[in-house]
PDB file of C-alpha atoms in Angstrom:
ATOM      1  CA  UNK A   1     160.209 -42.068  49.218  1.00  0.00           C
ATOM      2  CA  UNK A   2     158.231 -44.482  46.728  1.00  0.00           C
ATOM      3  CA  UNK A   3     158.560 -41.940  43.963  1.00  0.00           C
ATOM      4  CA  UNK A   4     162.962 -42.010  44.618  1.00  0.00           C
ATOM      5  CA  UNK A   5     163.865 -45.558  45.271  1.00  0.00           C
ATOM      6  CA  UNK A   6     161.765 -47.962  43.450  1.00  0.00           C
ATOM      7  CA  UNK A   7     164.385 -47.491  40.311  1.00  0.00           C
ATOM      8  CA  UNK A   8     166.456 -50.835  39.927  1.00  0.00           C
ATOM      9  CA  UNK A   9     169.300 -49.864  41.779  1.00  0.00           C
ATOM     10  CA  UNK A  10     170.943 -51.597  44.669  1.00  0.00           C
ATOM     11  CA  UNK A  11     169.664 -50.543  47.945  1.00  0.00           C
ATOM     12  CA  UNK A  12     172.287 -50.811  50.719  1.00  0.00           C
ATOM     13  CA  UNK A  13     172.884 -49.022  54.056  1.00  0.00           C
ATOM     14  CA  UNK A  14     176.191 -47.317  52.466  1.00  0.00           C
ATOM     15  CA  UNK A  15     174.189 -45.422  49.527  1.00  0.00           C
ATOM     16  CA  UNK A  16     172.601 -41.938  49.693  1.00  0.00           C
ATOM     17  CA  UNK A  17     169.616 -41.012  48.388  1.00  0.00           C
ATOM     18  CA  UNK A  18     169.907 -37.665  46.764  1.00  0.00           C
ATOM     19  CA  UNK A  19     168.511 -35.464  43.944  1.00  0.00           C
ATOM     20  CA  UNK A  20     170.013 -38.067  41.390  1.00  0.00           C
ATOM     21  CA  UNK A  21     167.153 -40.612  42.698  1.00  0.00           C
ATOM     22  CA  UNK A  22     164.030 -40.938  40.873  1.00  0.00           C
ATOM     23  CA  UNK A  23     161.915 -44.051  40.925  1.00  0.00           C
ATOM     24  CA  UNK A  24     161.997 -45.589  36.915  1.00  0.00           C
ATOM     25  CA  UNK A  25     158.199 -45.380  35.765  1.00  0.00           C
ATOM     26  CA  UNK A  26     158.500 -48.449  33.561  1.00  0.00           C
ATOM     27  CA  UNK A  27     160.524 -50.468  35.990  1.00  0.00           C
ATOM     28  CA  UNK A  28     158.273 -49.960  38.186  1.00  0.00           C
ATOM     29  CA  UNK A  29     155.321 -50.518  35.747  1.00  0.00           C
ATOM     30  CA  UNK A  30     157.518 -53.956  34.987  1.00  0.00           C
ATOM     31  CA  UNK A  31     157.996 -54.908  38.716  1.00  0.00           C
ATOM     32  CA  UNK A  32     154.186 -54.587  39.227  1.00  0.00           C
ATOM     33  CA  UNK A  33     154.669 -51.746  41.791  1.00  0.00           C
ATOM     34  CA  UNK A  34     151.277 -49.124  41.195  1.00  0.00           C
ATOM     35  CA  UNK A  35     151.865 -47.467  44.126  1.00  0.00           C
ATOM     36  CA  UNK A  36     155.323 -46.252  43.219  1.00  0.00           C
ATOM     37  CA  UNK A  37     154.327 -45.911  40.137  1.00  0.00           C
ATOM     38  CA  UNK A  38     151.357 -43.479  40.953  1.00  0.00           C
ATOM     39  CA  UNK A  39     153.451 -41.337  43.249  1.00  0.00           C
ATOM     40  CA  UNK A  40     156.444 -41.030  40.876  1.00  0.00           C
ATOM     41  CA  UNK A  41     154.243 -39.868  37.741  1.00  0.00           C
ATOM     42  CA  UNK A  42     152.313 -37.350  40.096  1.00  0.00           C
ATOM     43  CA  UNK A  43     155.357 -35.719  41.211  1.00  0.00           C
ATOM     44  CA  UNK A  44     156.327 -35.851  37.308  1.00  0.00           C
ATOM     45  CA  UNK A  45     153.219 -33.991  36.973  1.00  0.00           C
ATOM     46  CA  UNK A  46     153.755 -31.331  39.552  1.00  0.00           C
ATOM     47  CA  UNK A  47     157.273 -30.373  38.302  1.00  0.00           C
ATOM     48  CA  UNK A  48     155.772 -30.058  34.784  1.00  0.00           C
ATOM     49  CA  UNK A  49     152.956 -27.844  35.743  1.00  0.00           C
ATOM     50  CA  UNK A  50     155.239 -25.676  38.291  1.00  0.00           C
ATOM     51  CA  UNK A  51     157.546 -25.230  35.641  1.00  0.00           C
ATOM     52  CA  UNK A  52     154.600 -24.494  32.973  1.00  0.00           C
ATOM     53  CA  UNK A  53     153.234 -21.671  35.348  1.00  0.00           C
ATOM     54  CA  UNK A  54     156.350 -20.203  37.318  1.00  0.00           C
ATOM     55  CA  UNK A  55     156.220 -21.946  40.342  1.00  0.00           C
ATOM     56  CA  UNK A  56     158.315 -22.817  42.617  1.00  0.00           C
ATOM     57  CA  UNK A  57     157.985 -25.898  44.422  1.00  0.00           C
ATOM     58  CA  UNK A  58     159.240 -27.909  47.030  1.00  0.00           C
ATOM     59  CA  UNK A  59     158.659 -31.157  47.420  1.00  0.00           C
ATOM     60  CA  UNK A  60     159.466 -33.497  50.841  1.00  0.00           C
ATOM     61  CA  UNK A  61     160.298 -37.219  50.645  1.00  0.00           C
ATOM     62  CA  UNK A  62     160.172 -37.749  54.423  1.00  0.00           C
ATOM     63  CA  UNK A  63     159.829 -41.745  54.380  1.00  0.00           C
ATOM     64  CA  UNK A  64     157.440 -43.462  56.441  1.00  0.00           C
ATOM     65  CA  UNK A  65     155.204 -40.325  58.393  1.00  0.00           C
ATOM     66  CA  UNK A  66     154.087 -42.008  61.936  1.00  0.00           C
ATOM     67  CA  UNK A  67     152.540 -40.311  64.659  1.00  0.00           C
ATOM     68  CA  UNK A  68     149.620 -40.544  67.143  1.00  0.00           C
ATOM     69  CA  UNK A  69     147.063 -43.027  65.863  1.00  0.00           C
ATOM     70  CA  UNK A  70     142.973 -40.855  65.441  1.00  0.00           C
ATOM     71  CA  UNK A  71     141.561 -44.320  65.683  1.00  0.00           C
ATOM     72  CA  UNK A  72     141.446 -46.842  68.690  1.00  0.00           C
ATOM     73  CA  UNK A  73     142.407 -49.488  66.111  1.00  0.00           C
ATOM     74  CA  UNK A  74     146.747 -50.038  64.636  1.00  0.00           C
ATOM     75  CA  UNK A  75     147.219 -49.224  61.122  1.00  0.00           C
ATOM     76  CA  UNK A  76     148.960 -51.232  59.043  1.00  0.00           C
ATOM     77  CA  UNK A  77     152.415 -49.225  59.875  1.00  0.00           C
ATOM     78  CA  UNK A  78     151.950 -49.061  63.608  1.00  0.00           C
ATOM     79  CA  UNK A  79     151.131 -52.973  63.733  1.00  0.00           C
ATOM     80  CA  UNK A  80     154.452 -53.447  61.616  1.00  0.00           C
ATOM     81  CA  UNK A  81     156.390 -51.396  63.913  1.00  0.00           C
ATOM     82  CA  UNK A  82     155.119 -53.174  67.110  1.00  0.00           C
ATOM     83  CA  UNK A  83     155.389 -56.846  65.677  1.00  0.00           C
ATOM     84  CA  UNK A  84     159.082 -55.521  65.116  1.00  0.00           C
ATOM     85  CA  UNK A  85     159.557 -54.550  68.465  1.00  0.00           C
ATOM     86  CA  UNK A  86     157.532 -57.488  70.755  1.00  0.00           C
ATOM     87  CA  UNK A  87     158.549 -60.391  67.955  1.00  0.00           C
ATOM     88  CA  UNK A  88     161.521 -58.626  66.187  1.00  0.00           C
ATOM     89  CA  UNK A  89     159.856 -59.199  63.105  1.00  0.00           C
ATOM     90  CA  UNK A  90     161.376 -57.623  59.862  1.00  0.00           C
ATOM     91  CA  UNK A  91     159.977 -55.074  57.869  1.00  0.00           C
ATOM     92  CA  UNK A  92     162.310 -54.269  55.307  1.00  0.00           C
ATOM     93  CA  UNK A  93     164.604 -56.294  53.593  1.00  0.00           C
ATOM     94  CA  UNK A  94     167.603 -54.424  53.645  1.00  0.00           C
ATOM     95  CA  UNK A  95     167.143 -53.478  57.420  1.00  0.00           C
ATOM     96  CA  UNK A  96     166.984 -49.738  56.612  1.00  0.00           C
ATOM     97  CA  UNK A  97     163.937 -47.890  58.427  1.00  0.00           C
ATOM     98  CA  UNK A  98     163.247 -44.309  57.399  1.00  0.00           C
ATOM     99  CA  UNK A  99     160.472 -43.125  60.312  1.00  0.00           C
ATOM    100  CA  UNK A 100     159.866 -39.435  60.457  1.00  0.00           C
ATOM    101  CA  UNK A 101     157.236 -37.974  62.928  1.00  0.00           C
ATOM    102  CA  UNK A 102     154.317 -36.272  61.693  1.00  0.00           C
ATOM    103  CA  UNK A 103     154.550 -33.732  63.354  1.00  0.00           C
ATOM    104  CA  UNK A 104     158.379 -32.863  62.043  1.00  0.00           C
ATOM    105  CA  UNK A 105     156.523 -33.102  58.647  1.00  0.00           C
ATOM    106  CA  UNK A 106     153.962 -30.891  59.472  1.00  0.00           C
ATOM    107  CA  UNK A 107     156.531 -28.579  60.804  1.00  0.00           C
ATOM    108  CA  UNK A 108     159.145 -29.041  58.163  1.00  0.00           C
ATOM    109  CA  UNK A 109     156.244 -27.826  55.491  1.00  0.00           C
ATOM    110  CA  UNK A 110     155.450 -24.460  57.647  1.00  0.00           C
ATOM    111  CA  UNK A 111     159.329 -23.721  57.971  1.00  0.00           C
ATOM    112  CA  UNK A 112     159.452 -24.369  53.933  1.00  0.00           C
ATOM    113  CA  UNK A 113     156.626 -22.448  53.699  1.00  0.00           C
ATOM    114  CA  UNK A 114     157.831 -19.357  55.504  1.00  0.00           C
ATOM    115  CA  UNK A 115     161.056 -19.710  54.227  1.00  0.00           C
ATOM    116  CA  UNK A 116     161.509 -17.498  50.889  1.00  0.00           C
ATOM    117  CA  UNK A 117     165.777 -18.832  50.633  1.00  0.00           C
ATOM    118  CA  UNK A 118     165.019 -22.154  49.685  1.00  0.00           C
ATOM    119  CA  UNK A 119     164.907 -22.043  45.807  1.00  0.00           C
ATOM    120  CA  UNK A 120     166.640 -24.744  44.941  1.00  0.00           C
ATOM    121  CA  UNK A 121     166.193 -28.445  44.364  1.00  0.00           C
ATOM    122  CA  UNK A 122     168.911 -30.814  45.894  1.00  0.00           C
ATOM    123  CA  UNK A 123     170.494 -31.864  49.583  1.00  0.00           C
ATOM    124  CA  UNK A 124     170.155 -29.587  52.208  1.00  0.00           C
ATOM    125  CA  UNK A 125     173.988 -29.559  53.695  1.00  0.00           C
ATOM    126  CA  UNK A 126     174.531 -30.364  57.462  1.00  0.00           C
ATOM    127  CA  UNK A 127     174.396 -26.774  59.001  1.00  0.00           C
ATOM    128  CA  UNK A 128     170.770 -26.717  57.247  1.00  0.00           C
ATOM    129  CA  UNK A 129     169.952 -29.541  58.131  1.00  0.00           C
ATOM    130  CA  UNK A 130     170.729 -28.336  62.131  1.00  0.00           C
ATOM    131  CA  UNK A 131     169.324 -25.159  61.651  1.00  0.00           C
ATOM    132  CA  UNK A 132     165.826 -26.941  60.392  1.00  0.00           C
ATOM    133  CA  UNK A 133     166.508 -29.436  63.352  1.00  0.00           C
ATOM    134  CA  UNK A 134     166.644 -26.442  65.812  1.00  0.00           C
ATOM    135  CA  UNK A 135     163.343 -25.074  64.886  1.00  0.00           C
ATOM    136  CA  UNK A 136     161.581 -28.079  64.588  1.00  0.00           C
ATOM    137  CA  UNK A 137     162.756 -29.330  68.134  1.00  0.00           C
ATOM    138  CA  UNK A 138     162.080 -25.639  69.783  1.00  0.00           C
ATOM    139  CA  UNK A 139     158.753 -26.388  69.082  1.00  0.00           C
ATOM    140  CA  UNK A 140     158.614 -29.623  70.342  1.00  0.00           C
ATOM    141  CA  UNK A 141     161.277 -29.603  72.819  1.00  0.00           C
ATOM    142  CA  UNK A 142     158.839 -30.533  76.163  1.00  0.00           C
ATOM    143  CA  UNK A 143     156.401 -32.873  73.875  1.00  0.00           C
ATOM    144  CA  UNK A 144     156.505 -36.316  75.832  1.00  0.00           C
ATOM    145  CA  UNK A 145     154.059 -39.451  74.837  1.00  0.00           C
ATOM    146  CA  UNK A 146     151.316 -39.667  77.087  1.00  0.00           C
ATOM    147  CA  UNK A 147     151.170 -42.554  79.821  1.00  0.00           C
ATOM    148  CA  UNK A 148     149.652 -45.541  78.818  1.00  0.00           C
ATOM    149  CA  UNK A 149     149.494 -44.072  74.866  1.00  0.00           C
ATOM    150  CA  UNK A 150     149.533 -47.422  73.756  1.00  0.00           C
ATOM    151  CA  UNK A 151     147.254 -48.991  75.845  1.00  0.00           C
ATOM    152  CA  UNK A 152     143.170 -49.755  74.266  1.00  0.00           C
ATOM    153  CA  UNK A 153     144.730 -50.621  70.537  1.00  0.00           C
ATOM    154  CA  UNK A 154     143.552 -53.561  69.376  1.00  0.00           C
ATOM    155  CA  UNK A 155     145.040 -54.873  65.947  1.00  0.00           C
ATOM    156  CA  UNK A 156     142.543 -54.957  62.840  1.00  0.00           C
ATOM    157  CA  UNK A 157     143.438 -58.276  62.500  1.00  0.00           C
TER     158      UNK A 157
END
């Protein structure tokens, strides 16, 4: 998402993000914001060379990926998420959260992989949007969080 919304435009729960979005390099560059910066001209870059070389590419903007932690220790987005839930702490500003499981990712790039229709760049409509949905859940459908997942992580800080 940092490479579609850091742009200069208001950001409020009534506006959709869509093909028209691209984060503005030198706004960003002037708001001191690298890491939006960075992710916006790499994209740039991999649209120019897939078009240079007859590719086609897809590219996913799933928001913030969160998942099962590899270490016994919270990253920063876990510890954000829990000090939102125990102290109701805010995260973002405008109250909009966009948390996608990694797992969907992972399984949203296999489906796009296998999946030789999607040539175009845009919004996928609602019946796509089920039908990528339906495969992603039948794969997932009896995957429950473990008892006690949470318990052992200790903050960093």
């Amino acid at each position: 998402m940092a490479s579609l919304m850091n742009n200069g435009r208001p950001l409020t729960p009534d506006v959709v993000i869509d093909e028209t979005w691209f984060s503005n390099p030198a706004f960003c560059e002037e708001t001191k914001q690298w890491y939006p910066l960075s992710k916006t001209l790499a994209e740039e870059a991999a649209w120019n060379f897939a078009d240079e070389n007859g590719i086609d590419l897809t590219i996913l903007h799933p928001g913030f990926v969160i998942g099962p932690l590899l270490q016994p220790t919270l990253n920063l987005t876990s510890e954000d998420i829990l000090n939102f839930i125990k102290e109701g702490r805010e995260i973002f500003p405008n109250g909009i959260y966009r948390y996608v499981d990694v797992r969907d990712v992972a399984q949203a790039h296999i489906l796009l992989i296998n999946c030789s229709k999607i040539k175009r760049c845009g919004v996928w409509n609602e019946r796509e949007k089920k039908w990528i949905r339906s495969k992603i859940w039948s794969h997932r459908q009896n995957a429950v969080q473990p008892h006690g997942f949470l318990q052992g992580i200790k903050s960093p800080v």
